Amino acid sequence: MQKIESHASFGGTQEVWQHASSTLGCDMKFAVYLPPQAADGPCPVLYWLSGLTCTEQNFITKAGAQQHAAEHGLILVAPDTSPRGEGVPDGDGYDLGLGAGFYLNATRAPWDTHYRMHDYVVDELPALVDAHFPTTTARGISGHSMGGHGALVLALRNPGRYRSVSAFSPIVAPSRVPWGEKAFTAYLGDDRDAWKAWDACELVRDAGQRVELLVDQGDADEFLEEQLRPELLREACGVAGHSVQLRMQPGYDHSYYFIASFIGDHLAHHARALKG
Amino acid sequence: MQKIESHASFGGTQEVWQHASSTLGCDMKFAVYLPPQAADGPCPVLYWLSGLTCTEQNFITKAGAQQHAAEHGLILVAPDTSPRGEGVPDGDGYDLGLGAGFYLNATRAPWDTHYRMHDYVVDELPALVDAHFPTTTARGISGHSMGGHGALVLALRNPGRYRSVSAFSPIVAPSRVPWGEKAFTAYLGDDRDAWKAWDACELVRDAGQRVELLVDQGDADEFLEEQLRPELLREACGVAGHSVQLRMQPGYDHSYYFIASFIGDHLAHHARALKG
């Protein structure tokens, strides 16, 4: 594992690391923010999953999360959004293949060799992070858009793994929207029953855990009606009796300007759960 | 003048506008952040000048300034760093020509037609901003690296124009460092006497105003020794009796991670002067 970037930031350090991933069969980069408190002892970790087209860079350069992580003593870990490099297949368009891993384990060729982002984010990456950085066992997860889908799905699929969950503008029902239908057809095949294991609105029905889902959604988001449809999550949670706090934020769009405006709220939410 | 971007941000709006600049002879973009207070009445304006290679985008996506502008009720205006477009000459390398206007009025061909960033930032842009947005007459100026040079030089050349001045990692003595020598030779010619009018360490000797200069500089900045040399500003201010607060920040580099870590301090500093 090799450190390829390091910048002082709010009294801590914003780093980027590269390593050979056995799960994904390629080299991967991830970003880690170490707050000042990490110099004195272990800190909880918040995993951040980014959206379509992003790399490990978008969140760390645009979200303004470091100041809040420094305030609360949280380590932030932001992986890339897909496997990368020679031999990794790509799709047509920005919404399939590179930059569009959808945080699942693909079962169909040619994707099934490398596209195993669920196992990478849930198992390999935390093992690596815990081995190299001063972490406690308390983990939270959050993300944006495709990464909001990832945060919800990873938390719902892995009860007890994450103490706190939040999402910005998540794809809550990928089985029922164009982005998800395209990706799931490619990665998982035509059998829609197999899609349920990767759809937050399906998973919430049988969720083994009851961690509250905090969701922020801008009502001026250009993808709201066609791709995001947060009301489906509210309905599914209502039926299942699962706790969800869905906040419609007037005037906000799908950009990092939205994330930056509310990331402080989210980090405070995670800090309460992770340090409590 | 045409609005080409608009995003809700911390209760206000981050916009990008495009207009035909008569000073520069080309179309220009600039960013403007309107804090929530601008909906109720006029607000002071802080001008931000970016560094080499930047456009109007870098500051608004990476610095995290909007939250502080929203807190203090400041309008933020961030222009591009050079004229742009067809017919505008470019130089060799990132440090001359496009993205490298150095906030001066060029006097040598082929630069003298378009490269008049001083007059654009001091005169044309504020007139445009004041005509279109709810501004008070209180103006401050800040910037980074080449833009830190710009902030210091514009404030020192135009006494009474800016009530507050600050800079991150500024080029304080362009006449004596490689970046400045290359740019000044091209834009102003070989006569080094003509350079003095665009060099903060020279201007401070005869400054007609006594506005304190607030300067933050990371001591792990990769350009510190060769290009920035803040000690020359401290010396020049000492000789001239000009007030300067130069803060060396341990461990910080030249990146926006550094700017983001201290932009809150700078905006509080400007707000005290602009709203006092």
Coordinates of C-alpha atoms in Angstrom, one line a residue:
Chain A
M1 CA 0.0 0.0 0.0
Q2 CA 1.4 3.3 -1.1
K3 CA 0.6 6.9 -0.1
I4 CA 0.3 9.0 -3.2
E5 CA -1.0 12.3 -1.7
S6 CA -0.8 14.0 1.6
H7 CA -2.1 17.5 2.5
A8 CA -2.5 19.2 5.9
S9 CA -6.2 20.0 6.3
F10 CA -8.0 21.5 9.3
G11 CA -5.2 20.3 11.7
G12 CA -5.4 16.8 10.3
T13 CA -4.2 15.2 7.1
Q14 CA -6.0 14.4 3.8
E15 CA -4.3 11.4 2.2
V16 CA -4.8 9.3 -0.9
W17 CA -3.5 5.7 -1.0
Q18 CA -3.1 3.2 -3.7
H19 CA -3.1 -0.6 -3.3
A20 CA -3.6 -3.9 -5.2
S21 CA -7.1 -5.1 -4.5
S22 CA -7.5 -8.8 -4.5
T23 CA -11.3 -8.5 -4.5
L24 CA -11.4 -6.4 -7.6
G25 CA -8.3 -7.7 -9.4
C26 CA -6.8 -4.3 -10.0
D27 CA -5.0 -1.4 -8.4
M28 CA -7.3 0.9 -6.5
K29 CA -7.1 4.3 -4.9
F30 CA -8.9 5.5 -1.8
A31 CA -8.9 8.8 0.2
V32 CA -8.6 8.9 3.9
Y33 CA -8.9 12.0 6.1
L34 CA -7.2 11.7 9.5
P35 CA -8.5 14.2 12.0
P36 CA -6.2 15.8 14.6
Q37 CA -7.7 13.4 17.2
A38 CA -6.2 10.4 15.3
A39 CA -2.7 11.5 16.5
D40 CA -3.8 10.7 20.1
G41 CA -5.9 7.6 19.7
P42 CA -8.4 5.6 17.7
C43 CA -11.3 7.3 16.0
P44 CA -14.5 6.0 14.4
V45 CA -14.6 5.7 10.6
L46 CA -17.2 7.2 8.2
Y47 CA -17.2 5.6 4.8
W48 CA -18.3 7.8 1.9
L49 CA -19.5 6.4 -1.4
S50 CA -19.5 8.7 -4.4
G51 CA -21.8 8.9 -7.3
L52 CA -21.6 8.2 -11.1
T53 CA -18.4 9.4 -12.8
C54 CA -16.7 10.2 -9.6
T55 CA -13.3 9.0 -8.3
E56 CA -11.8 9.1 -4.8
Q57 CA -11.2 12.9 -5.5
N58 CA -14.6 14.5 -5.7
F59 CA -15.7 14.2 -2.1
I60 CA -12.4 15.3 -0.6
T61 CA -12.0 18.3 -2.9
K62 CA -15.6 19.6 -3.0
A63 CA -17.7 18.5 0.0
G64 CA -16.0 20.5 2.8
A65 CA -16.3 17.5 5.1
Q66 CA -12.9 17.7 6.7
Q67 CA -13.7 20.6 9.0
H68 CA -16.6 18.7 10.5
A69 CA -14.5 15.5 10.8
A70 CA -11.8 17.5 12.6
E71 CA -14.5 18.9 14.9
H72 CA -16.0 15.5 15.8
G73 CA -12.8 13.3 15.6
L74 CA -14.0 11.1 12.7
I75 CA -11.8 9.4 10.1
L76 CA -13.3 9.7 6.6
V77 CA -12.7 7.0 4.0
A78 CA -13.7 7.6 0.3
P79 CA -13.1 4.8 -2.2
D80 CA -13.2 5.0 -6.0
T81 CA -16.6 4.2 -7.6
S82 CA -15.5 1.1 -9.7
P83 CA -12.6 -1.1 -10.5
R84 CA -10.1 0.7 -12.8
G85 CA -7.2 -0.1 -15.1
E86 CA -6.2 -2.3 -18.0
G87 CA -8.3 -5.3 -18.5
V88 CA -11.3 -3.9 -16.5
P89 CA -14.3 -3.7 -18.9
D90 CA -16.1 -0.5 -19.5
G91 CA -19.7 0.2 -20.5
D92 CA -21.4 2.5 -23.0
G93 CA -22.0 5.9 -21.3
Y94 CA -21.2 7.4 -17.9
D95 CA -23.7 5.2 -16.1
L96 CA -22.2 1.7 -16.7
G97 CA -18.7 0.3 -16.2
L98 CA -15.9 2.6 -15.1
G99 CA -17.1 5.1 -12.5
A100 CA -20.4 3.3 -12.2
G101 CA -19.8 0.1 -10.1
F102 CA -23.1 0.5 -8.2
Y103 CA -21.6 -1.1 -5.1
L104 CA -22.8 -4.6 -6.0
N105 CA -21.2 -7.9 -6.9
A106 CA -21.8 -8.5 -10.6
T107 CA -22.8 -12.0 -11.6
R108 CA -22.7 -11.7 -15.4
A109 CA -19.8 -11.7 -17.9
P110 CA -17.8 -9.6 -18.6
W111 CA -18.5 -7.8 -15.3
D112 CA -18.3 -10.6 -12.8
T113 CA -14.5 -10.7 -12.7
H114 CA -13.7 -7.2 -11.5
Y115 CA -17.0 -5.6 -10.5
R116 CA -17.3 -6.7 -6.9
M117 CA -17.6 -3.3 -5.2
H118 CA -19.8 -4.6 -2.4
D119 CA -17.2 -7.0 -1.2
Y120 CA -14.5 -4.4 -1.7
V121 CA -16.2 -1.7 0.4
V122 CA -17.6 -4.0 3.0
D123 CA -14.7 -6.4 3.6
E124 CA -11.4 -5.7 1.9
L125 CA -11.2 -1.9 2.3
P126 CA -12.2 -1.8 6.1
A127 CA -9.6 -4.6 6.8
L128 CA -7.0 -2.5 5.1
V129 CA -8.1 0.7 6.8
D130 CA -8.2 -0.9 10.2
A131 CA -4.7 -2.4 9.7
H132 CA -3.1 0.9 8.7
F133 CA -4.9 3.7 10.6
P134 CA -6.0 4.2 14.2
T135 CA -9.6 3.2 14.0
T136 CA -12.2 2.1 16.5
T137 CA -14.7 -0.6 15.5
A138 CA -17.5 2.0 15.1
R139 CA -18.3 2.5 11.4
G140 CA -20.8 4.7 9.6
I141 CA -21.6 4.9 6.0
S142 CA -22.9 7.7 3.7
G143 CA -22.9 8.6 0.1
H144 CA -24.4 10.6 -2.8
S145 CA -26.7 9.5 -5.7
M146 CA -25.3 6.1 -6.8
G147 CA -23.3 6.2 -3.6
G148 CA -26.4 7.0 -1.6
H149 CA -27.9 3.8 -3.0
G150 CA -24.6 2.1 -2.0
A151 CA -24.8 3.4 1.6
L152 CA -28.4 2.3 2.1
V153 CA -27.9 -1.1 0.5
L154 CA -24.6 -1.9 2.2
A155 CA -26.1 -1.0 5.6
L156 CA -29.3 -2.9 5.0
R157 CA -27.5 -6.0 3.7
N158 CA -25.0 -6.1 6.5
P159 CA -26.9 -5.7 9.8
G160 CA -24.6 -4.6 12.7
R161 CA -21.8 -3.6 10.4
Y162 CA -22.6 0.2 10.3
R163 CA -23.9 2.1 13.4
S164 CA -25.1 5.0 11.3
V165 CA -26.4 5.5 7.8
S166 CA -27.1 8.6 5.7
A167 CA -27.5 9.5 2.1
F168 CA -27.7 12.5 -0.2
S169 CA -30.0 12.3 -3.2
P170 CA -29.8 8.5 -3.2
I171 CA -31.1 6.2 -5.9
V172 CA -33.5 4.5 -3.5
A173 CA -35.2 2.1 -5.9
P174 CA -32.7 1.1 -8.7
S175 CA -35.0 -1.7 -9.9
R176 CA -37.6 0.9 -11.0
V177 CA -35.5 3.7 -12.5
P178 CA -33.5 3.9 -15.8
W179 CA -30.0 4.2 -14.2
G180 CA -30.6 1.1 -12.1
E181 CA -32.4 -0.9 -14.7
K182 CA -29.5 -0.4 -17.1
A183 CA -26.8 -1.3 -14.6
F184 CA -28.7 -4.2 -13.0
T185 CA -29.5 -5.8 -16.4
A186 CA -25.8 -5.7 -17.3
Y187 CA -24.3 -6.6 -13.9
L188 CA -27.0 -9.1 -12.7
G189 CA -28.9 -10.2 -15.8
D190 CA -32.6 -10.1 -16.7
D191 CA -34.0 -11.9 -13.7
R192 CA -35.6 -9.1 -11.7
D193 CA -35.8 -11.3 -8.6
A194 CA -32.0 -11.2 -8.4
W195 CA -32.2 -7.4 -8.3
K196 CA -34.0 -7.3 -5.0
A197 CA -30.9 -8.0 -3.1
W198 CA -29.4 -4.7 -4.3
D199 CA -32.4 -2.5 -4.0
A200 CA -32.9 -0.4 -0.8
C201 CA -36.7 -0.3 -1.1
E202 CA -36.8 -4.1 -1.3
L203 CA -34.1 -4.7 1.4
V204 CA -35.9 -2.5 3.9
R205 CA -38.8 -4.9 4.0
D206 CA -36.8 -7.6 5.7
A207 CA -34.1 -5.5 7.3
G208 CA -32.6 -7.2 10.2
Q209 CA -31.5 -3.9 11.8
R210 CA -33.3 -0.8 12.7
V211 CA -30.7 1.9 12.2
E212 CA -32.4 5.1 11.2
L213 CA -31.9 6.2 7.6
L214 CA -31.1 9.9 7.3
V215 CA -31.7 11.2 3.7
D216 CA -31.4 14.7 2.3
Q217 CA -32.8 15.4 -1.1
G218 CA -32.9 18.7 -3.0
D219 CA -36.3 19.5 -4.5
A220 CA -34.7 21.2 -7.5
D221 CA -32.6 18.1 -8.3
E222 CA -32.6 17.5 -12.0
F223 CA -32.8 13.7 -11.4
L224 CA -35.5 13.7 -8.7
E225 CA -38.5 12.5 -10.7
E226 CA -36.9 10.0 -13.1
Q227 CA -34.0 8.5 -11.2
L228 CA -34.2 9.2 -7.4
R229 CA -37.8 9.0 -6.3
P230 CA -37.3 9.3 -2.5
E231 CA -41.0 8.9 -1.9
L232 CA -40.6 5.2 -2.7
L233 CA -38.2 4.8 0.2
R234 CA -40.6 6.6 2.5
E235 CA -43.4 4.3 1.5
A236 CA -41.3 1.2 1.8
C237 CA -40.1 2.2 5.3
G238 CA -43.6 3.0 6.3
V239 CA -44.8 -0.4 5.3
A240 CA -41.8 -2.1 7.0
G241 CA -41.9 0.1 10.1
H242 CA -38.3 1.1 9.4
S243 CA -37.2 4.5 10.7
V244 CA -36.4 7.1 8.0
Q245 CA -35.8 10.8 8.2
L246 CA -36.3 12.1 4.7
R247 CA -35.7 15.9 4.4
M248 CA -36.7 17.6 1.2
Q249 CA -34.4 20.7 0.9
P250 CA -36.0 23.5 -1.1
G251 CA -34.1 24.9 -4.0
Y252 CA -31.1 22.5 -3.9
D253 CA -29.9 20.5 -6.9
H254 CA -27.8 17.4 -7.4
S255 CA -24.4 19.0 -7.1
Y256 CA -21.7 19.1 -4.5
Y257 CA -23.0 22.6 -3.5
F258 CA -25.9 20.7 -2.0
I259 CA -23.7 18.2 -0.3
A260 CA -21.5 20.9 1.1
S261 CA -24.5 22.7 2.5
F262 CA -25.6 19.8 4.6
I263 CA -22.5 17.6 5.2
G264 CA -22.1 19.3 8.6
D265 CA -25.5 18.0 9.7
H266 CA -24.7 14.5 8.4
L267 CA -21.3 14.3 10.2
A268 CA -22.9 15.5 13.4
H269 CA -25.5 12.7 13.0
H270 CA -22.9 10.1 12.4
A271 CA -20.7 11.4 15.3
R272 CA -23.6 11.0 17.7
A273 CA -24.1 7.4 16.8
L274 CA -20.4 6.5 16.4
K275 CA -19.1 8.1 19.6
G276 CA -22.2 7.4 21.7
Chain B
M1 CA -24.8 39.5 -19.3
Q2 CA -26.0 35.9 -19.1
K3 CA -26.4 33.6 -16.1
I4 CA -24.9 30.2 -17.0
E5 CA -25.0 28.4 -13.6
S6 CA -27.1 28.7 -10.5
H7 CA -26.9 26.4 -7.4
A8 CA -28.5 26.8 -4.0
S9 CA -25.7 26.9 -1.5
F10 CA -25.9 27.4 2.3
G11 CA -29.2 29.2 2.0
G12 CA -27.9 31.5 -0.7
T13 CA -27.0 31.1 -4.4
Q14 CA -23.8 30.3 -6.2
E15 CA -24.0 31.7 -9.7
V16 CA -21.7 31.9 -12.7
W17 CA -22.2 34.7 -15.3
Q18 CA -20.8 35.4 -18.7
H19 CA -20.5 38.8 -20.4
A20 CA -18.6 40.6 -23.1
S21 CA -15.7 42.5 -21.6
S22 CA -14.8 45.7 -23.3
T23 CA -11.6 46.0 -21.3
L24 CA -10.3 42.6 -22.3
G25 CA -11.9 42.4 -25.7
C26 CA -13.4 38.9 -25.1
D27 CA -16.2 37.0 -23.4
M28 CA -15.5 36.5 -19.7
K29 CA -17.0 34.4 -17.0
F30 CA -17.2 35.2 -13.3
A31 CA -18.7 33.5 -10.3
V32 CA -20.8 35.3 -7.7
Y33 CA -22.1 34.0 -4.4
L34 CA -25.1 35.7 -3.1
P35 CA -25.6 35.0 0.7
P36 CA -29.1 34.7 2.1
Q37 CA -28.8 38.3 3.4
A38 CA -28.7 39.6 -0.2
A39 CA -32.4 38.8 -0.5
D40 CA -33.1 41.5 2.1
G41 CA -30.7 44.2 1.3
P42 CA -27.3 45.3 0.0
C43 CA -24.2 43.4 1.2
P44 CA -20.4 44.1 1.0
V45 CA -18.4 42.4 -1.7
L46 CA -15.2 40.4 -1.3
Y47 CA -13.3 39.9 -4.6
W48 CA -11.3 36.7 -4.8
L49 CA -8.4 36.4 -7.3
S50 CA -7.3 32.8 -8.2
G51 CA -3.9 31.5 -9.0
L52 CA -2.1 30.1 -12.1
T53 CA -4.1 27.7 -14.2
C54 CA -7.4 28.5 -12.4
T55 CA -10.7 29.6 -13.8
E56 CA -13.7 31.1 -12.0
Q57 CA -14.5 27.5 -10.9
N58 CA -11.7 26.6 -8.6
F59 CA -12.5 28.9 -5.7
I60 CA -16.2 28.2 -5.7
T61 CA -15.9 24.4 -5.8
K62 CA -13.0 23.9 -3.5
A63 CA -12.5 26.6 -0.9
G64 CA -15.6 26.1 1.2
A65 CA -16.1 29.9 1.4
Q66 CA -19.8 30.0 0.9
Q67 CA -20.7 28.9 4.5
H68 CA -18.7 31.8 5.9
A69 CA -20.1 34.3 3.4
A70 CA -23.6 33.1 4.4
E71 CA -22.7 33.6 8.1
H72 CA -21.3 37.1 7.6
G73 CA -23.6 38.3 4.8
L74 CA -20.8 38.8 2.2
I75 CA -21.1 38.6 -1.5
L76 CA -18.2 36.8 -3.1
V77 CA -17.0 37.5 -6.6
A78 CA -14.4 35.3 -8.3
P79 CA -13.3 36.3 -11.9
D80 CA -11.3 34.2 -14.3
T81 CA -7.5 34.5 -14.2
S82 CA -6.9 35.9 -17.8
P83 CA -8.7 36.8 -20.9
R84 CA -10.0 33.8 -22.9
G85 CA -11.2 32.8 -26.3
E86 CA -10.3 33.0 -29.9
G87 CA -7.7 35.6 -30.8
V88 CA -6.4 35.9 -27.2
P89 CA -2.7 35.0 -27.4
D90 CA -1.3 32.2 -25.1
G91 CA 2.2 31.7 -23.8
D92 CA 4.4 28.7 -23.4
G93 CA 3.7 26.8 -20.2
Y94 CA 1.1 27.2 -17.5
D95 CA 2.7 30.4 -16.1
L96 CA 2.2 32.7 -19.1
G97 CA -0.8 33.7 -21.2
L98 CA -4.1 31.9 -20.6
G99 CA -4.8 31.3 -16.9
A100 CA -1.9 33.5 -16.0
G101 CA -2.9 37.1 -16.4
F102 CA -1.1 38.3 -13.3
Y103 CA -3.7 41.0 -12.7
L104 CA -1.7 43.7 -14.6
N105 CA -2.1 45.8 -17.8
A106 CA 0.3 44.5 -20.3
T107 CA 2.2 47.0 -22.4
R108 CA 4.0 44.8 -24.9
A109 CA 2.7 43.1 -28.0
P110 CA 1.1 40.7 -28.5
W111 CA -0.3 40.9 -24.9
D112 CA -1.3 44.5 -24.7
T113 CA -4.5 44.1 -26.6
H114 CA -6.3 41.7 -24.3
Y115 CA -4.2 41.3 -21.1
R116 CA -5.6 44.1 -19.0
M117 CA -6.7 42.2 -16.0
H118 CA -6.0 45.1 -13.6
D119 CA -8.5 47.4 -15.2
Y120 CA -11.0 44.6 -15.6
V121 CA -10.9 43.6 -11.9
V122 CA -10.6 47.1 -10.5
D123 CA -13.1 48.9 -12.8
E124 CA -15.2 47.0 -15.3
L125 CA -16.1 44.0 -13.1
P126 CA -17.2 46.0 -10.0
A127 CA -19.3 48.3 -12.2
L128 CA -21.0 45.3 -13.6
V129 CA -21.4 43.6 -10.2
D130 CA -22.8 46.8 -8.6
A131 CA -25.3 47.3 -11.4
H132 CA -26.6 43.7 -11.2
F133 CA -26.4 42.7 -7.6
P134 CA -27.4 44.2 -4.2
T135 CA -24.0 45.6 -3.2
T136 CA -22.9 48.2 -0.7
T137 CA -19.9 50.3 -1.6
A138 CA -17.7 48.3 0.9
R139 CA -15.2 46.1 -1.0
G140 CA -12.5 43.7 0.1
I141 CA -10.0 41.7 -1.9
S142 CA -8.2 38.4 -1.4
G143 CA -6.6 35.7 -3.5
H144 CA -4.2 32.8 -3.7
S145 CA -0.6 32.6 -5.1
M146 CA -0.7 34.7 -8.4
G147 CA -4.1 35.9 -7.1
G148 CA -2.5 36.8 -3.7
H149 CA -0.1 38.9 -5.6
G150 CA -3.1 40.4 -7.4
A151 CA -4.9 41.2 -4.2
L152 CA -1.9 42.9 -2.6
V153 CA -1.1 44.9 -5.8
L154 CA -4.6 46.0 -6.6
A155 CA -5.1 47.2 -3.0
L156 CA -1.8 49.0 -2.8
R157 CA -2.2 50.6 -6.3
N158 CA -5.7 51.8 -5.5
P159 CA -5.8 53.5 -2.1
G160 CA -9.3 53.7 -0.7
R161 CA -10.7 51.2 -3.1
Y162 CA -10.6 48.2 -0.8
R163 CA -11.3 48.3 2.9
S164 CA -9.7 45.0 3.6
V165 CA -7.0 42.9 2.0
S166 CA -5.7 39.4 2.6
A167 CA -3.8 36.7 0.7
F168 CA -3.0 33.0 0.8
S169 CA 0.5 32.0 -0.3
P170 CA 1.0 35.2 -2.4
I171 CA 3.8 35.9 -4.9
V172 CA 4.9 39.0 -2.9
A173 CA 7.9 40.0 -5.0
P174 CA 7.3 39.0 -8.6
S175 CA 10.3 41.1 -9.8
R176 CA 12.6 38.8 -7.9
V177 CA 11.2 35.3 -8.6
P178 CA 11.0 33.1 -11.7
W179 CA 7.2 33.2 -12.2
G180 CA 7.2 37.0 -12.0
E181 CA 10.3 37.5 -14.0
K182 CA 9.0 35.4 -16.9
A183 CA 5.5 37.1 -16.9
F184 CA 6.8 40.6 -16.4
T185 CA 9.4 40.3 -19.1
A186 CA 6.6 39.2 -21.5
Y187 CA 3.9 41.5 -20.5
L188 CA 5.9 44.6 -19.5
G189 CA 9.3 44.3 -21.3
D190 CA 12.9 44.2 -20.1
D191 CA 12.9 47.6 -18.2
R192 CA 12.7 46.5 -14.6
D193 CA 11.8 49.9 -13.4
A194 CA 8.4 49.4 -15.1
W195 CA 7.9 46.3 -13.0
K196 CA 7.9 48.2 -9.7
A197 CA 4.3 49.4 -10.3
W198 CA 3.2 45.7 -10.2
D199 CA 5.3 44.4 -7.3
A200 CA 3.8 44.4 -3.8
C201 CA 7.2 44.7 -2.1
E202 CA 7.9 47.9 -4.2
L203 CA 4.4 49.4 -3.9
V204 CA 4.3 49.0 -0.1
R205 CA 7.2 51.5 0.2
D206 CA 5.0 54.4 -1.1
A207 CA 1.5 53.0 -0.2
G208 CA -1.0 55.8 0.2
Q209 CA -3.1 53.6 2.4
R210 CA -2.5 51.8 5.6
V211 CA -4.9 48.9 5.4
E212 CA -3.4 45.9 7.2
L213 CA -2.3 43.0 5.0
L214 CA -3.3 39.6 6.3
V215 CA -1.2 36.9 4.8
D216 CA -1.4 33.1 5.5
Q217 CA 1.5 30.9 4.2
G218 CA 2.0 27.2 4.6
D219 CA 5.5 26.3 5.6
A220 CA 5.3 23.0 3.6
D221 CA 4.4 24.9 0.4
E222 CA 6.4 23.5 -2.5
F223 CA 6.8 27.0 -4.0
L224 CA 7.8 28.8 -0.7
E225 CA 11.5 29.3 -1.2
E226 CA 11.7 29.9 -5.0
Q227 CA 8.5 31.7 -5.9
L228 CA 6.7 33.1 -2.8
R229 CA 9.3 34.4 -0.3
P230 CA 6.9 36.0 2.2
E231 CA 9.8 37.3 4.3
L232 CA 10.5 39.9 1.6
L233 CA 7.0 41.4 2.3
R234 CA 7.6 41.4 6.0
E235 CA 10.9 43.2 5.4
A236 CA 9.4 45.7 3.0
C237 CA 6.5 46.4 5.4
G238 CA 8.9 46.8 8.3
V239 CA 10.9 49.4 6.4
A240 CA 7.8 51.2 5.2
G241 CA 6.0 51.0 8.5
H242 CA 3.1 49.2 6.8
S243 CA 1.0 46.9 8.9
V244 CA 1.2 43.2 7.9
Q245 CA 0.1 40.1 9.7
L246 CA 2.1 37.2 8.2
R247 CA 1.1 33.8 9.6
M248 CA 3.3 30.8 8.8
Q249 CA 1.0 27.8 9.1
P250 CA 3.0 24.6 10.0
G251 CA 2.6 21.6 7.7
Y252 CA 0.3 23.3 5.1
D253 CA 1.1 23.2 1.3
H254 CA 0.0 25.2 -1.7
S255 CA -3.3 23.5 -2.3
Y256 CA -6.9 24.4 -1.7
Y257 CA -6.8 22.1 1.3
F258 CA -4.8 24.9 2.9
I259 CA -7.1 27.7 1.7
A260 CA -10.2 25.8 3.0
S261 CA -8.6 25.4 6.4
F262 CA -8.2 29.1 6.9
I263 CA -10.8 30.7 4.6
G264 CA -13.1 31.1 7.6
D265 CA -10.5 33.3 9.4
H266 CA -10.1 35.4 6.3
L267 CA -13.8 35.9 5.7
A268 CA -14.2 36.9 9.4
H269 CA -11.4 39.4 9.0
H270 CA -12.9 40.9 5.9
A271 CA -16.4 41.0 7.5
R272 CA -15.1 43.0 10.5
A273 CA -13.7 45.6 8.1
L274 CA -16.5 45.6 5.6
K275 CA -19.4 45.7 8.0
G276 CA -17.8 47.9 10.6

